[in-house]
Coordinates of C-alpha atoms and ligand atoms in Angstrom, one line a residue:
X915 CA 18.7 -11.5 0.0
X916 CA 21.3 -10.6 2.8
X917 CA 21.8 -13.4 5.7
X918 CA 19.8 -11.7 8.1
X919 CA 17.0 -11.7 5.8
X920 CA 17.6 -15.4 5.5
X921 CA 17.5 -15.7 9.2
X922 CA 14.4 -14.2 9.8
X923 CA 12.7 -16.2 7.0
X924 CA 13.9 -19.5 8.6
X925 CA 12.2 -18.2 12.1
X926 CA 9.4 -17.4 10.6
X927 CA 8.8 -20.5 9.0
X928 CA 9.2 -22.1 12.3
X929 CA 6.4 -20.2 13.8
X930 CA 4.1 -21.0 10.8
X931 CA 5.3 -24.6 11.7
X932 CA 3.5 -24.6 15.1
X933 CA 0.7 -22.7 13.3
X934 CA -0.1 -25.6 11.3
X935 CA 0.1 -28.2 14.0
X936 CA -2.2 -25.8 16.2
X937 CA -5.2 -25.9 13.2
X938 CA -5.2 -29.6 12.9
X939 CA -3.0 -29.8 10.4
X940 CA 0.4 -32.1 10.2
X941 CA 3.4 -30.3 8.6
X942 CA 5.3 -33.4 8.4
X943 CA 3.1 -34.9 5.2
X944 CA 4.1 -34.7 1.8
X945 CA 2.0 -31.3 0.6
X946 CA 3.4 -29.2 3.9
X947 CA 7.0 -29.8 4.1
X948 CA 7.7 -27.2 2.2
X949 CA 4.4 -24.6 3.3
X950 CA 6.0 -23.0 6.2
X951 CA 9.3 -21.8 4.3
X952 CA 7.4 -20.7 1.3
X953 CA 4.5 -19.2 3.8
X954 CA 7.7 -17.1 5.6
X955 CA 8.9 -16.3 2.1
X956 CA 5.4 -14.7 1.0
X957 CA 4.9 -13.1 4.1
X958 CA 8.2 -11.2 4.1
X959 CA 7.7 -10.3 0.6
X960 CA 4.1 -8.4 1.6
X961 CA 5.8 -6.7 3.8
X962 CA 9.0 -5.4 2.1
X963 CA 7.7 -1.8 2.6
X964 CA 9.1 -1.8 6.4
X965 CA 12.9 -2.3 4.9
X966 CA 12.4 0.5 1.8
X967 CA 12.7 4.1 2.7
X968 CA 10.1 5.9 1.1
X969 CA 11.8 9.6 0.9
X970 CA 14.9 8.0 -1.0
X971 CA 11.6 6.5 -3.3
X972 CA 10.1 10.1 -3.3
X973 CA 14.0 12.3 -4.1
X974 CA 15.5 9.9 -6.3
X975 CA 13.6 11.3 -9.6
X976 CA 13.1 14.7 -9.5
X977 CA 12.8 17.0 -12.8
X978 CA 12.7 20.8 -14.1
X979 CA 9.3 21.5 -14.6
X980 CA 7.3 24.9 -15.2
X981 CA 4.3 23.6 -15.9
X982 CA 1.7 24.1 -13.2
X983 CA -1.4 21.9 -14.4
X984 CA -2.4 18.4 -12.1
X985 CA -0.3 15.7 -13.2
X986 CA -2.2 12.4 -12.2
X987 CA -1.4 8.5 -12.7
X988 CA -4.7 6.1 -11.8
X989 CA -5.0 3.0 -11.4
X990 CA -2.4 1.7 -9.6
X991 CA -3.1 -1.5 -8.5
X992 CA -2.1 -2.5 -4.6
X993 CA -1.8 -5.6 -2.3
X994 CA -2.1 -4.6 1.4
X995 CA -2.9 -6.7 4.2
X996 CA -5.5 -5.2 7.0
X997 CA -3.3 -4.5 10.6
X998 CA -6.2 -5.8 12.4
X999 CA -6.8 -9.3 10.7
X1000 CA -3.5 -9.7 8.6
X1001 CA -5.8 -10.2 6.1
X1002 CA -5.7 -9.1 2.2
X1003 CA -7.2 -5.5 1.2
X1004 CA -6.5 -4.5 -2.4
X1005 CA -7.5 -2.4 -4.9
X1006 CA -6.3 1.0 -6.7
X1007 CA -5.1 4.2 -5.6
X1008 CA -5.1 7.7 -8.2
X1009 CA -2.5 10.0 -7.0
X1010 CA -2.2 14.0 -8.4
X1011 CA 0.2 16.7 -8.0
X1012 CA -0.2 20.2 -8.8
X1013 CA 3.6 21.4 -9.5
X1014 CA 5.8 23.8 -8.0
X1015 CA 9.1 23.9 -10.7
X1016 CA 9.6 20.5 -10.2
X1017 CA 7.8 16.9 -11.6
X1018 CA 8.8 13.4 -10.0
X1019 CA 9.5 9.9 -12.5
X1020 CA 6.2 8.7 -12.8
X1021 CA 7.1 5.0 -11.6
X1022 CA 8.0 6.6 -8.4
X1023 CA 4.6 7.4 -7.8
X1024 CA 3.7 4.0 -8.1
X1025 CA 6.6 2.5 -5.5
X1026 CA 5.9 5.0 -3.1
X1027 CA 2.0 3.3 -3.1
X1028 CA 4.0 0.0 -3.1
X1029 CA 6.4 0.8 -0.1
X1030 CA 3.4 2.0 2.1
X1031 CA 0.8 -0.9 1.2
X1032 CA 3.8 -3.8 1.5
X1033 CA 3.1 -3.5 5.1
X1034 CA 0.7 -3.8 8.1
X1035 CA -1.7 -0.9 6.9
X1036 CA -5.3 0.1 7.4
X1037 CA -6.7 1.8 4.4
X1038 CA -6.9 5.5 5.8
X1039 CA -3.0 5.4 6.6
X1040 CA -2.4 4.2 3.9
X1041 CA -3.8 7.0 1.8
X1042 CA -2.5 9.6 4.5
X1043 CA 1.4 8.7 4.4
X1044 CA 1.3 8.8 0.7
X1045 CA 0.0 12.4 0.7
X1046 CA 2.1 12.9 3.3
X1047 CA 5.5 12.0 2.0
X1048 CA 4.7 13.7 -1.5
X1049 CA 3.9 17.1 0.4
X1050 CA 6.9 16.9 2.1
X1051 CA 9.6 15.7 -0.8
X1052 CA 8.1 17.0 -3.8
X1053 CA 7.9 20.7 -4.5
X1054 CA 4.1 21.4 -5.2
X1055 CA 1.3 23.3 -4.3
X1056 CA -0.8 20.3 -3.5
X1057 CA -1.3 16.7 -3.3
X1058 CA -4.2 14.4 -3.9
X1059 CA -5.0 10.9 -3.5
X1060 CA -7.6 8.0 -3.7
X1061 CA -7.9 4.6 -2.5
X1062 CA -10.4 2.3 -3.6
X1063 CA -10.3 -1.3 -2.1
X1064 CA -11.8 -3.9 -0.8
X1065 CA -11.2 -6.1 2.7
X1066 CA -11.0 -9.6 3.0
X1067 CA -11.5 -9.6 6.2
X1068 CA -14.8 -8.2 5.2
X1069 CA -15.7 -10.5 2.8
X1070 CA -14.5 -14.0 3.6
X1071 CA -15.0 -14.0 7.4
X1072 CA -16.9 -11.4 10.0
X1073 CA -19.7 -9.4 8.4
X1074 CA -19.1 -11.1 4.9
X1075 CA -20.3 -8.5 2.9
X1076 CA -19.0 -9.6 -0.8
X1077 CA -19.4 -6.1 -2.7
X1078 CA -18.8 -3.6 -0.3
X1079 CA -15.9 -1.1 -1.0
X1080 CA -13.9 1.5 1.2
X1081 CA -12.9 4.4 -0.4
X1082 CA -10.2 7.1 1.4
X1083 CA -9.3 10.3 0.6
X1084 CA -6.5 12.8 1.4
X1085 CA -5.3 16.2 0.1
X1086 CA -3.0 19.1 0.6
X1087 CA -2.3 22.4 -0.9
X1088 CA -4.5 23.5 -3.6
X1089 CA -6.8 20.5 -2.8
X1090 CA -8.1 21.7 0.8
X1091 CA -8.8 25.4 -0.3
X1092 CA -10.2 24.5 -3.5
X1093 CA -13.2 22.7 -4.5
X1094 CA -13.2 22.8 -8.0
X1095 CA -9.7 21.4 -8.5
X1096 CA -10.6 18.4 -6.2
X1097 CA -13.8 18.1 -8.3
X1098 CA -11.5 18.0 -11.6
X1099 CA -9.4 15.5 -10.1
X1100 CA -12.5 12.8 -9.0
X1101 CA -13.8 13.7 -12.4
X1102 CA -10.2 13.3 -14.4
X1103 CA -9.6 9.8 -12.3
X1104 CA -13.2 9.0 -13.0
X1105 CA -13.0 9.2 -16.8
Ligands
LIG1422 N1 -11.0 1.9 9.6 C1 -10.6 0.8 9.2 N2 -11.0 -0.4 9.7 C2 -10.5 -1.5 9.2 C3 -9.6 -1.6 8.2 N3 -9.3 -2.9 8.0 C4 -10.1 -3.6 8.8 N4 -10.8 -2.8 9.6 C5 -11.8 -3.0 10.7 O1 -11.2 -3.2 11.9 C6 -12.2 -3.6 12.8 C7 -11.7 -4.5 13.9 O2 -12.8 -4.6 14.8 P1 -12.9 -5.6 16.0 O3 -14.3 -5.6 16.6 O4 -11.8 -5.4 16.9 O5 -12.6 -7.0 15.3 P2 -13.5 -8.2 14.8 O6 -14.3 -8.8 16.0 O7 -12.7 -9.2 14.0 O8 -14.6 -7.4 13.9 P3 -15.5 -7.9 12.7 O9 -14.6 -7.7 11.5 O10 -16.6 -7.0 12.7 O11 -15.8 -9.3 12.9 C8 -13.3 -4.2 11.9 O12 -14.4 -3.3 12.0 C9 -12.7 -4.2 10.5 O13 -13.6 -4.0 9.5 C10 -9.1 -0.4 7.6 O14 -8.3 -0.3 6.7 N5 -9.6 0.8 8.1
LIG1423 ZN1 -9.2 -6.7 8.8

């Protein structure tokens, strides 16, 4: 951690300070001392995304490839928090790549989902940038990928609706002008 990074901690933590005196609350007892350091410390964490650079993510791991079949990983798990409530959505995302003479590290997939949900994020731009930046930095003929979450700010306060589930799409390439290889995909990530 640099000394700016410090820095900004320590002012966040001031402002979670007069947070907790504004609920009720009194930072000064024993259990709280500590809250609005450790509060600045999570919260910068979540949002490490803004200080990562997601094409360097995407270009770092690049192979040969001639193989031209969907290459998908599933299941990768995210933490997100909603831009509107700075509350915690969270769930999985499936991303798939049909290739174009080239395959990316398969742990990249999974940081560039990491770099884009460690931020302020609603759920459909969240899917979008990710299909985005691998049409753009990864040779392919098309990009596919699902996000399946759910809101907190939809479950523990507003319409409280404890089972409810967003799902987003977005595709490129192959994906738009054909149905049957965005039906294998649902069915492949479905399996
Ligand atoms: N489309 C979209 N909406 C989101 C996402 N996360 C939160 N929201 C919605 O953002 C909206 C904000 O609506 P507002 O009416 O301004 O805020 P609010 O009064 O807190 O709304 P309620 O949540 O209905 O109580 C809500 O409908 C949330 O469900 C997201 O990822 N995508
Ligand atoms: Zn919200």
């Amino acid at each position: 951690m640099t000394n700016q990074d410090e820095k900004i901690i320590s002012e966040i933590a001031g402002h979670y300070r007069e947070i907790l005196k504004l609920i009720g609350e009194n930072p000064d007892r024993e259990g709280l001392q500590k809250t609005p350091l450790r509060a600045a410390k999570a919260i910068y964490d979540i949002t490490a995304g803004y200080r990562q650079n997601p094409d360097k993510i995407a270009t770092q791991a690049i192979f040969e490839h001639d193989g031209s079949r969907i290459v998908i990983v599933k299941d990768i798990e995210f933490y997100s928090m909603c831009e509107h409530h700075i509350l915690p959505f969270f769930g999985k995302i499936a991303v798939g790549y049909i290739p174009k003479g080239k395959m990316i590290g398969l742990s990249k997939l999974a940081r560039i989902v990491d770099c884009y949900a460690r931020r302020l994020q609603v759920q459909e731009r969240l899917t979008s940038q990710i299909c985005k930046l691998l049409t753009t930095s990864l040779p392919n003929e098309g990009v596919i990928v699902a996000c399946e979450a759910g809101h907190l700010c939809m479950k523990m306060r507003g319409v409280e609706k404890q089972e409810s589930t967003t799902v987003t799409f977005d595709y490129s390439g192959k994906f738009v002008e054909d149905y049957n290889i965005r039906s294998e995909f649902l069915s492949l990530i479905k399996s």
